[in-house]
Coordinates of N, CA and C and ligand atoms in Angstrom, one line a residue:
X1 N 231.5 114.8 239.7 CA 231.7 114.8 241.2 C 230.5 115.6 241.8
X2 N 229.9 115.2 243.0 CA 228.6 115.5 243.7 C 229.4 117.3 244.1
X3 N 228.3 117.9 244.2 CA 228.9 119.4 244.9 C 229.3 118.8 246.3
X4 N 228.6 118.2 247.2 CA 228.8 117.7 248.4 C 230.3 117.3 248.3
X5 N 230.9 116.8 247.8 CA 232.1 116.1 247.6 C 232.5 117.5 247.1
X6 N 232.7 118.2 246.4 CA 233.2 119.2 245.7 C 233.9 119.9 247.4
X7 N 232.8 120.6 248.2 CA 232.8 121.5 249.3 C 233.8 120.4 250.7
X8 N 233.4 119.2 250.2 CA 234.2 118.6 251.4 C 236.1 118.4 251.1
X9 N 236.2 118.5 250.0 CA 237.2 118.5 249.5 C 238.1 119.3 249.5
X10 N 237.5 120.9 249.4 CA 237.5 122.2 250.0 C 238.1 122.0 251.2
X11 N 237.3 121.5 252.2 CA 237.1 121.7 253.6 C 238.4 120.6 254.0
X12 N 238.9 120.0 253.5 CA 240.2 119.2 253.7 C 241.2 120.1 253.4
X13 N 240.8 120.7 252.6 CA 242.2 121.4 252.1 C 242.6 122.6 253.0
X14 N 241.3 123.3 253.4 CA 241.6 124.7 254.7 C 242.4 123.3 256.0
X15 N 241.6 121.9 256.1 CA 242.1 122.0 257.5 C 244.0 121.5 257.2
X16 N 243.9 120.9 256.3 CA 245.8 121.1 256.2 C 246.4 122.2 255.7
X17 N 245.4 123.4 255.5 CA 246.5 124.7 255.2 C 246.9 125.1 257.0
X18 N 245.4 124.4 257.6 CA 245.5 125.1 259.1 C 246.5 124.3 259.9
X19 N 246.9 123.4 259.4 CA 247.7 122.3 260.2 C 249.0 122.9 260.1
X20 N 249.3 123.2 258.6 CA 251.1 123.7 258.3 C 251.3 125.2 258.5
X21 N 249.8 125.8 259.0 CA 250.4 127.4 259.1 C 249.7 127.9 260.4
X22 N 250.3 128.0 261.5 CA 250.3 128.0 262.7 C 249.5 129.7 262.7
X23 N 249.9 130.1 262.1 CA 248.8 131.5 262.1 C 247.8 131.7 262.0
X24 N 246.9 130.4 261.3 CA 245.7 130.4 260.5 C 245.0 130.0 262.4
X25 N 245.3 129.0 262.8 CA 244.9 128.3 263.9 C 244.9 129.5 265.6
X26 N 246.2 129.7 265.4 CA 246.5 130.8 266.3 C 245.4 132.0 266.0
X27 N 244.6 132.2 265.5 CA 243.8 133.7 264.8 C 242.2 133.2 265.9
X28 N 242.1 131.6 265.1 CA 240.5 131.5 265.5 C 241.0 130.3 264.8
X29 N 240.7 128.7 266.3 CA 241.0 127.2 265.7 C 239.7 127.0 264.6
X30 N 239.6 126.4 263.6 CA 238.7 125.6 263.0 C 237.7 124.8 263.8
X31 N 236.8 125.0 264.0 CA 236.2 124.1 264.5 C 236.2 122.5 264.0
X32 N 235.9 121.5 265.1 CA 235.9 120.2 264.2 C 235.1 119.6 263.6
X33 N 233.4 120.0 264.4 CA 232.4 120.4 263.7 C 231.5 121.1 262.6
X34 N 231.9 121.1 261.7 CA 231.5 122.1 260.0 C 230.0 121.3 260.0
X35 N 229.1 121.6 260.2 CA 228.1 121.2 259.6 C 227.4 121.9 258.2
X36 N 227.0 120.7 257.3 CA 227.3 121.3 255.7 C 225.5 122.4 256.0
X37 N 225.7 123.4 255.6 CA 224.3 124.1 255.3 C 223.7 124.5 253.8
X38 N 222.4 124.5 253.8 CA 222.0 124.7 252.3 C 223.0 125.4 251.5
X39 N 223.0 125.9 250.4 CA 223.7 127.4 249.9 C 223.1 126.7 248.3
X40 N 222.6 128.6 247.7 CA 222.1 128.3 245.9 C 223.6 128.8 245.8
X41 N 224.4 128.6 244.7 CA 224.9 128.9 244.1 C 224.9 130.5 243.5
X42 N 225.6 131.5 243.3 CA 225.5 132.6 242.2 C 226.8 132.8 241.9
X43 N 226.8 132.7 240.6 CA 227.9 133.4 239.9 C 228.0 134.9 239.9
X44 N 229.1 135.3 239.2 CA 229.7 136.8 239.5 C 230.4 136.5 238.2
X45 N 231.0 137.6 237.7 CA 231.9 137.6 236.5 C 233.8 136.7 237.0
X46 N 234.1 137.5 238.2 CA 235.3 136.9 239.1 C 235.4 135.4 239.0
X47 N 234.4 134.7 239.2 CA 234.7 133.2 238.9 C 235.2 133.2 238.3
X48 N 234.6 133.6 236.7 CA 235.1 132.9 234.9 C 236.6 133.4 235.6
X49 N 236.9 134.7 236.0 CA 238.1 135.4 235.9 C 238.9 134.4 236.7
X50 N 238.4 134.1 237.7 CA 239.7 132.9 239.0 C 239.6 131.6 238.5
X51 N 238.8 131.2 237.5 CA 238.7 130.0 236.7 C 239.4 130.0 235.6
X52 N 240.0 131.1 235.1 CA 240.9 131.2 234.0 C 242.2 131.9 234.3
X53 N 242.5 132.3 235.2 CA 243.6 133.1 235.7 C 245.2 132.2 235.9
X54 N 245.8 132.9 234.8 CA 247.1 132.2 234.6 C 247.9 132.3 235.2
X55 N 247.7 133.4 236.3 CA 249.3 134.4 237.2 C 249.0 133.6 238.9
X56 N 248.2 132.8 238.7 CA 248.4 132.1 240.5 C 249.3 131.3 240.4
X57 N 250.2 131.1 240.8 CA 251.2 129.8 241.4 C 251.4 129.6 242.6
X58 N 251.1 128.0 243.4 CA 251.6 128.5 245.2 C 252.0 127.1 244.7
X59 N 253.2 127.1 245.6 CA 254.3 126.1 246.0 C 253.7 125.5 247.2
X60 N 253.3 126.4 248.4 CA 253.0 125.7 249.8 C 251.7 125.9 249.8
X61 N 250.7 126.2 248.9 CA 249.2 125.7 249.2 C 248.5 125.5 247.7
X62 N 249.7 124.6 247.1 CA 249.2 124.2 245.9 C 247.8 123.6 245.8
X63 N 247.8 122.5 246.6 CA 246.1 121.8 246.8 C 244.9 122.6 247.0
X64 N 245.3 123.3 248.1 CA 244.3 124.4 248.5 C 243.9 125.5 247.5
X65 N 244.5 126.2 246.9 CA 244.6 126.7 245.6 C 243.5 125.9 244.7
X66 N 244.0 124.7 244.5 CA 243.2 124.0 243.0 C 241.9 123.7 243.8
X67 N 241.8 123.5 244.7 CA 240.2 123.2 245.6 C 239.3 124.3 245.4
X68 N 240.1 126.0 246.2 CA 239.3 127.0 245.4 C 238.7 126.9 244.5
X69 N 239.8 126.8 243.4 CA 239.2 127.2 242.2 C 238.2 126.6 241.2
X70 N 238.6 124.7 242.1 CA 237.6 123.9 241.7 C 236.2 124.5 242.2
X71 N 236.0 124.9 243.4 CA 234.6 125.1 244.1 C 233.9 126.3 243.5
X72 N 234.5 126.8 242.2 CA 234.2 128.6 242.3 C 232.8 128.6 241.4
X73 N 232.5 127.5 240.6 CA 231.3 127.3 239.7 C 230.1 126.9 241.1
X74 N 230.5 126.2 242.1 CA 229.2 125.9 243.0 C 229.0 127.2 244.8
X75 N 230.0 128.0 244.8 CA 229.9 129.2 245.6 C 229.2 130.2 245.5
X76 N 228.6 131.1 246.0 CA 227.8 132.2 246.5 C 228.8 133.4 246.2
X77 N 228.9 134.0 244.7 CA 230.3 134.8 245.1 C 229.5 136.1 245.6
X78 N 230.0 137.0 246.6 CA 229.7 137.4 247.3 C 229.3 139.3 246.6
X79 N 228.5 139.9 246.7 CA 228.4 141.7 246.3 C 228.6 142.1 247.6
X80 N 229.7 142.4 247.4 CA 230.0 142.8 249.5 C 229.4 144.4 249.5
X81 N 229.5 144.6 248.6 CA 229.2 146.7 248.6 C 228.4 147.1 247.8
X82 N 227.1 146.4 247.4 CA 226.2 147.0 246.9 C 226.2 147.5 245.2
X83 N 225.5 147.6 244.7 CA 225.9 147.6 243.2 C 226.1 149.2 242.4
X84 N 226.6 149.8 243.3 CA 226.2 151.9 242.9 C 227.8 151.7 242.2
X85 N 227.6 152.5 241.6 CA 228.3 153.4 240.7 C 229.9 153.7 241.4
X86 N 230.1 154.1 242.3 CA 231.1 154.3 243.5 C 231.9 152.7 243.5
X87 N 231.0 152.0 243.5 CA 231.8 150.3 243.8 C 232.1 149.9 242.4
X88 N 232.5 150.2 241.4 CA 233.1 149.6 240.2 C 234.3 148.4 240.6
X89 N 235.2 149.0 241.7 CA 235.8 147.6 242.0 C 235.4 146.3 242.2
X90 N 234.2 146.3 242.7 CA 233.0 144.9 242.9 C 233.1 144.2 241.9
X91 N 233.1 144.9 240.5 CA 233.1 144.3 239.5 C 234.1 143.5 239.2
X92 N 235.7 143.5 239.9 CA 236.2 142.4 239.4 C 236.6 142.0 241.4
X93 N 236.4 141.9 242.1 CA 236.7 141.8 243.7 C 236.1 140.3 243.8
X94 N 236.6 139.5 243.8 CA 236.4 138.0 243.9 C 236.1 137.6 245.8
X95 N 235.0 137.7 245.7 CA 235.1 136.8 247.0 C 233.9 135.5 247.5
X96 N 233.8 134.6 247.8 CA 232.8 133.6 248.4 C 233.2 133.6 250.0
X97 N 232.0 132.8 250.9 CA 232.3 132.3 252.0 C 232.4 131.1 251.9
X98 N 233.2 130.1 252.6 CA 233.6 128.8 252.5 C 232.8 128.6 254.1
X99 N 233.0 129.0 255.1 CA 232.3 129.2 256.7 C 231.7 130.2 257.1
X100 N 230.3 129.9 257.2 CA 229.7 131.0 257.8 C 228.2 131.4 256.7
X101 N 227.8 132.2 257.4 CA 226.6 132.8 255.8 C 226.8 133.0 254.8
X102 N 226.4 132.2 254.2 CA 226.5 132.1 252.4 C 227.4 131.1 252.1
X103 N 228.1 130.1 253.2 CA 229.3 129.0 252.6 C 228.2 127.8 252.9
X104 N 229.4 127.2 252.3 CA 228.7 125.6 252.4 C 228.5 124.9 253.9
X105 N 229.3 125.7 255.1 CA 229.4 124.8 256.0 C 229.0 126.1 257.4
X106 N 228.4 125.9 258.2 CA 228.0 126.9 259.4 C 228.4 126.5 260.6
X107 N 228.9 127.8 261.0 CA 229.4 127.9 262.2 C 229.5 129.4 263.0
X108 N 229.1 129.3 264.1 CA 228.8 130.5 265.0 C 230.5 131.1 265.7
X109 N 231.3 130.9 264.9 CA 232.2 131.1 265.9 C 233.3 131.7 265.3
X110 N 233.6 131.6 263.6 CA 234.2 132.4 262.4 C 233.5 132.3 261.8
X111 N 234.0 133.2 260.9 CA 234.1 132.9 259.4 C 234.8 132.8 258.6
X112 N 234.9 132.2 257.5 CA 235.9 132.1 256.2 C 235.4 132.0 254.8
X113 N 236.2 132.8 254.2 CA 236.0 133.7 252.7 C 237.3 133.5 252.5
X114 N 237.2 133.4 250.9 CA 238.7 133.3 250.0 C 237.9 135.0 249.4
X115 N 239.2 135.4 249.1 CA 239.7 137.0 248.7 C 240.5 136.6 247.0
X116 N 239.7 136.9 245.9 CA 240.5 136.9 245.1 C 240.7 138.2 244.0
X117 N 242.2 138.7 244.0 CA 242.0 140.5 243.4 C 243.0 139.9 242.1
X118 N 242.7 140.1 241.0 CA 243.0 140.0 239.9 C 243.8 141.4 239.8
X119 N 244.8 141.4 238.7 CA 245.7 142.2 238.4 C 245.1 143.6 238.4
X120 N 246.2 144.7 239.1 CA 245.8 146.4 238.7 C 244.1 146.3 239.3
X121 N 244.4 146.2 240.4 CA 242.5 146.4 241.4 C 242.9 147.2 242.4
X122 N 242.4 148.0 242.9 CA 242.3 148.9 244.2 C 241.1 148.7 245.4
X123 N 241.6 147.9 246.1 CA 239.9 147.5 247.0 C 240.3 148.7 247.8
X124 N 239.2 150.0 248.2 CA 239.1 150.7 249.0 C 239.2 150.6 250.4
X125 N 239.4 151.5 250.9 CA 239.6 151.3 252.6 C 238.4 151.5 252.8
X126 N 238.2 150.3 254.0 CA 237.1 150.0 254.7 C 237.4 149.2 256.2
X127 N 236.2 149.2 256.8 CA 236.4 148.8 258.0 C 234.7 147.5 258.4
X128 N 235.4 146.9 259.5 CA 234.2 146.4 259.7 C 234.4 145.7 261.6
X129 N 233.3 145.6 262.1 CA 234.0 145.3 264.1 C 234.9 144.3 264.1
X130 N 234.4 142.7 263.5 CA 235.2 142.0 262.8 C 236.2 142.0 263.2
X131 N 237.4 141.4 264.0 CA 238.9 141.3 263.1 C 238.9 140.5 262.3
X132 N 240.2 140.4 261.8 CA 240.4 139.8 260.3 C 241.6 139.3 260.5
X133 N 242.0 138.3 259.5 CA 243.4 137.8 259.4 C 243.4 137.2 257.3
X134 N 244.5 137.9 257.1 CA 244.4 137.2 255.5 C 245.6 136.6 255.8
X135 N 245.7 135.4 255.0 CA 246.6 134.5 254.5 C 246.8 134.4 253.4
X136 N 248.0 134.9 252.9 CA 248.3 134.9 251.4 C 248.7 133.6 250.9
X137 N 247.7 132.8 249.7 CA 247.6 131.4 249.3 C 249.0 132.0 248.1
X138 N 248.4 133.0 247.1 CA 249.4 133.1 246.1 C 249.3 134.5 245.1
X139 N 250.3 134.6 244.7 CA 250.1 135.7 244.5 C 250.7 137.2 245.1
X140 N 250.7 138.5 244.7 CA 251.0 139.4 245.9 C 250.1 140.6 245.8
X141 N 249.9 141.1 247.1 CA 249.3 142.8 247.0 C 250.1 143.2 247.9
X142 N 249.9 144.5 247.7 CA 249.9 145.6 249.0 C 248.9 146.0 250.1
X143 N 249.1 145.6 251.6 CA 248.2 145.5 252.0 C 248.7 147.4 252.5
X144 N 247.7 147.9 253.1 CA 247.5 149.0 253.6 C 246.4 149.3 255.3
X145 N 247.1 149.5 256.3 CA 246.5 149.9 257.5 C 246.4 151.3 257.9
X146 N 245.4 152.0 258.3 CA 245.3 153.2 259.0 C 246.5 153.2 259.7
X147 N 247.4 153.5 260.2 CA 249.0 154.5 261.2 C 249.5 153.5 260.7
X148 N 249.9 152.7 259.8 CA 251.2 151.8 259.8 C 251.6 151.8 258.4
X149 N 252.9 151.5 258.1 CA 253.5 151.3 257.0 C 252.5 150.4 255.8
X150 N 252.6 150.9 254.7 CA 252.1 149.7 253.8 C 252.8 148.7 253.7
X151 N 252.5 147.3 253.4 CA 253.3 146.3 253.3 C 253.3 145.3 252.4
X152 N 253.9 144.9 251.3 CA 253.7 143.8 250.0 C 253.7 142.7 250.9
X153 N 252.2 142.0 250.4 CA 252.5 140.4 250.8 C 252.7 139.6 249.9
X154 N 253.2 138.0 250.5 CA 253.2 137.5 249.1 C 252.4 135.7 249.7
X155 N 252.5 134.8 249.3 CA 252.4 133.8 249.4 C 253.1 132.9 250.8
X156 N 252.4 133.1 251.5 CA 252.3 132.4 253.0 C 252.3 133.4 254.3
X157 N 252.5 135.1 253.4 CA 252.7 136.0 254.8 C 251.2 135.9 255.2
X158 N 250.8 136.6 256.9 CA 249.6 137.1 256.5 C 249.2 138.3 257.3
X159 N 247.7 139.2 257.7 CA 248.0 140.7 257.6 C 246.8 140.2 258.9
X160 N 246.7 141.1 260.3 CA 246.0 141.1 261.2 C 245.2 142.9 261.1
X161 N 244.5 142.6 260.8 CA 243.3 144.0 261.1 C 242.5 143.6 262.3
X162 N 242.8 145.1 263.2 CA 242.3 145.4 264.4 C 240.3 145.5 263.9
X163 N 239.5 145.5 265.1 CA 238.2 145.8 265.2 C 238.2 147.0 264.3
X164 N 237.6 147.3 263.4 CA 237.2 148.6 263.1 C 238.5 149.6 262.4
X165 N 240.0 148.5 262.0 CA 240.8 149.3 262.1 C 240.8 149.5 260.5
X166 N 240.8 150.8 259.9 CA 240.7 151.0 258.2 C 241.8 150.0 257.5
X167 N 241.5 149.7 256.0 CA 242.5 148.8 255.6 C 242.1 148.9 253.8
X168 N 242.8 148.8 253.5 CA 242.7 148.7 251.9 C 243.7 147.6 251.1
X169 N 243.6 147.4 249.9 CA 244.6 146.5 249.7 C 244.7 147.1 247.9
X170 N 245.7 146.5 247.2 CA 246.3 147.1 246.1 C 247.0 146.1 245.3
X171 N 246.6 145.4 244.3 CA 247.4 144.5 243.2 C 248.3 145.6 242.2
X172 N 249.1 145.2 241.9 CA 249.7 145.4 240.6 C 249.9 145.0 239.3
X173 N 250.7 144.0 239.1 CA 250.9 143.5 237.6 C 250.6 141.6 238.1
X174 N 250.7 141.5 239.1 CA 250.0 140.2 239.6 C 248.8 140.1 240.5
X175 N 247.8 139.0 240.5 CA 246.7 138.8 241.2 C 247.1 138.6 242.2
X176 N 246.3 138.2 243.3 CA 246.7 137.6 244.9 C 245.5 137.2 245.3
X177 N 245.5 135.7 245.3 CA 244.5 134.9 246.2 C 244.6 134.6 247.7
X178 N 243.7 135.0 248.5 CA 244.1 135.0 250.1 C 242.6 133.8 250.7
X179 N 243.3 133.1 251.7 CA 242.0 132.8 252.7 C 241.8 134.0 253.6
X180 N 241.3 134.2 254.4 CA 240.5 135.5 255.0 C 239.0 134.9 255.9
X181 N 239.8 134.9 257.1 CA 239.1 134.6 258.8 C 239.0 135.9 259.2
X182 N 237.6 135.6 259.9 CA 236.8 136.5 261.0 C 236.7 135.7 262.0
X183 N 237.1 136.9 263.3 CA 236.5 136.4 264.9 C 235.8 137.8 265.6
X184 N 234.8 137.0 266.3 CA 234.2 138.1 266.6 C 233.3 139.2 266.0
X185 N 231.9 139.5 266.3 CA 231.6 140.6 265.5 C 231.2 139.5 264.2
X186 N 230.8 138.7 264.0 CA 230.8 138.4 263.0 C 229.4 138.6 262.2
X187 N 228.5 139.5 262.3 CA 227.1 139.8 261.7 C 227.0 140.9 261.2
X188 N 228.3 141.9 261.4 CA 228.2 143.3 260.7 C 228.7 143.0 259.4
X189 N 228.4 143.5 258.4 CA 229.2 143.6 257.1 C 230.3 144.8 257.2
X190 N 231.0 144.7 256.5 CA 232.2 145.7 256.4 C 231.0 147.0 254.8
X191 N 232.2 148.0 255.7 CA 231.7 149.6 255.0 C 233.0 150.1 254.4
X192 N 232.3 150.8 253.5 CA 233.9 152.0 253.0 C 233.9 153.2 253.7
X193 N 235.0 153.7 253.8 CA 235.4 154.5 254.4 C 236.2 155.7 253.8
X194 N 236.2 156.9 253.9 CA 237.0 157.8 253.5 C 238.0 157.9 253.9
X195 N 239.4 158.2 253.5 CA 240.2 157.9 254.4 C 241.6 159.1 253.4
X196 N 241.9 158.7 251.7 CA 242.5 159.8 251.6 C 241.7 160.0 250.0
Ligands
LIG201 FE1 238.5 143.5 255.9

């Protein structure tokens, strides 16, 4: 199969996740226009890992799931934090853009990245202007926000981070694959933060 076909196939599958889950749409609509943009490919270690990973099951975004994982040999997987000593999580923190810089398809208006944390990972608290919205495809973590309760997500909840508001997240004995929308603010990268 052509990559082109690969990414459009992808791109079917976000817009019926967006159709059946009224929160995805409600955050920031899909545009109707995706126009495909260059992208090289880089691997990351995380691919082999989301290419072989036996603990995903999703009942309600089964397709969208196997589309990921189909696309994860032709994605940009992403070094969101730089490669020092301090980011050892990077090393297994799975992420690509699907919309936006570095995805297959451009648009000035979001972005979208799949989030994928493999078992026992601690992504640090960080912040970025950004809001954000994850959608849990499958899988569970613990999300964590600056003043609020921590909260287990699982498969179809999803988690709203304020501009700038700290946030970490926490697997356990299972992985958790999320889609993950930006509005607004979309040209700052996200930072770490000290927090405890
Ligand atoms: Fe974030």
């Amino acid at each position: 199969m052509s990559q082109d076909k690969i990414y459009q196939r992808l791109l079917s599958a976000i817009r019926a996740a967006y159709s059946a889950h009224p929160a995805l749409p409600a955050f920031t609509p899909l545009p109707d226009n995706l126009p495909r943009q260059p992208l090289d490919p880089e691997h990351r270690p995380c691919s082999t890992e989301l290419q072989t990973e036996t603990g995903l099951q999703s009942s309600g975004f089964a397709e969208l799931q196997e589309q990921i994982i189909a696309s994860a040999p032709f994605m940009k997987w992403r070094q969101i934090y730089g490669n020092d000593q301090q980011n050892k999580f990077m090393d297994r923190l799975g992420c690509y853009a699907i919309i936006g810089e570095g995805g297959p398809f451009a648009s000035d208006e979001m972005r979208l990245f799949i989030i994928y944390m493999p078992p026992n990972l601690y992504y640090p608290w960080h912040i970025h202007p950004a809001e954000e919205l994850y959608m849990v495809i499958s899988g569970h973590a613990v999300f964590k926000r600056e003043g609020c309760p921590d909260e287990s997500l699982t498969e179809g909840q999803s988690m709203f981070h304020e501009s700038n508001q700290p946030h970490a997240m926490e697997t356990s004995d299972t992985p958790m694959l999320s889609l993950v929308a930006w509005r607004n603010h979309l040209n700052t990268p996200p930072v770490l933060v000290d927090i405890d």
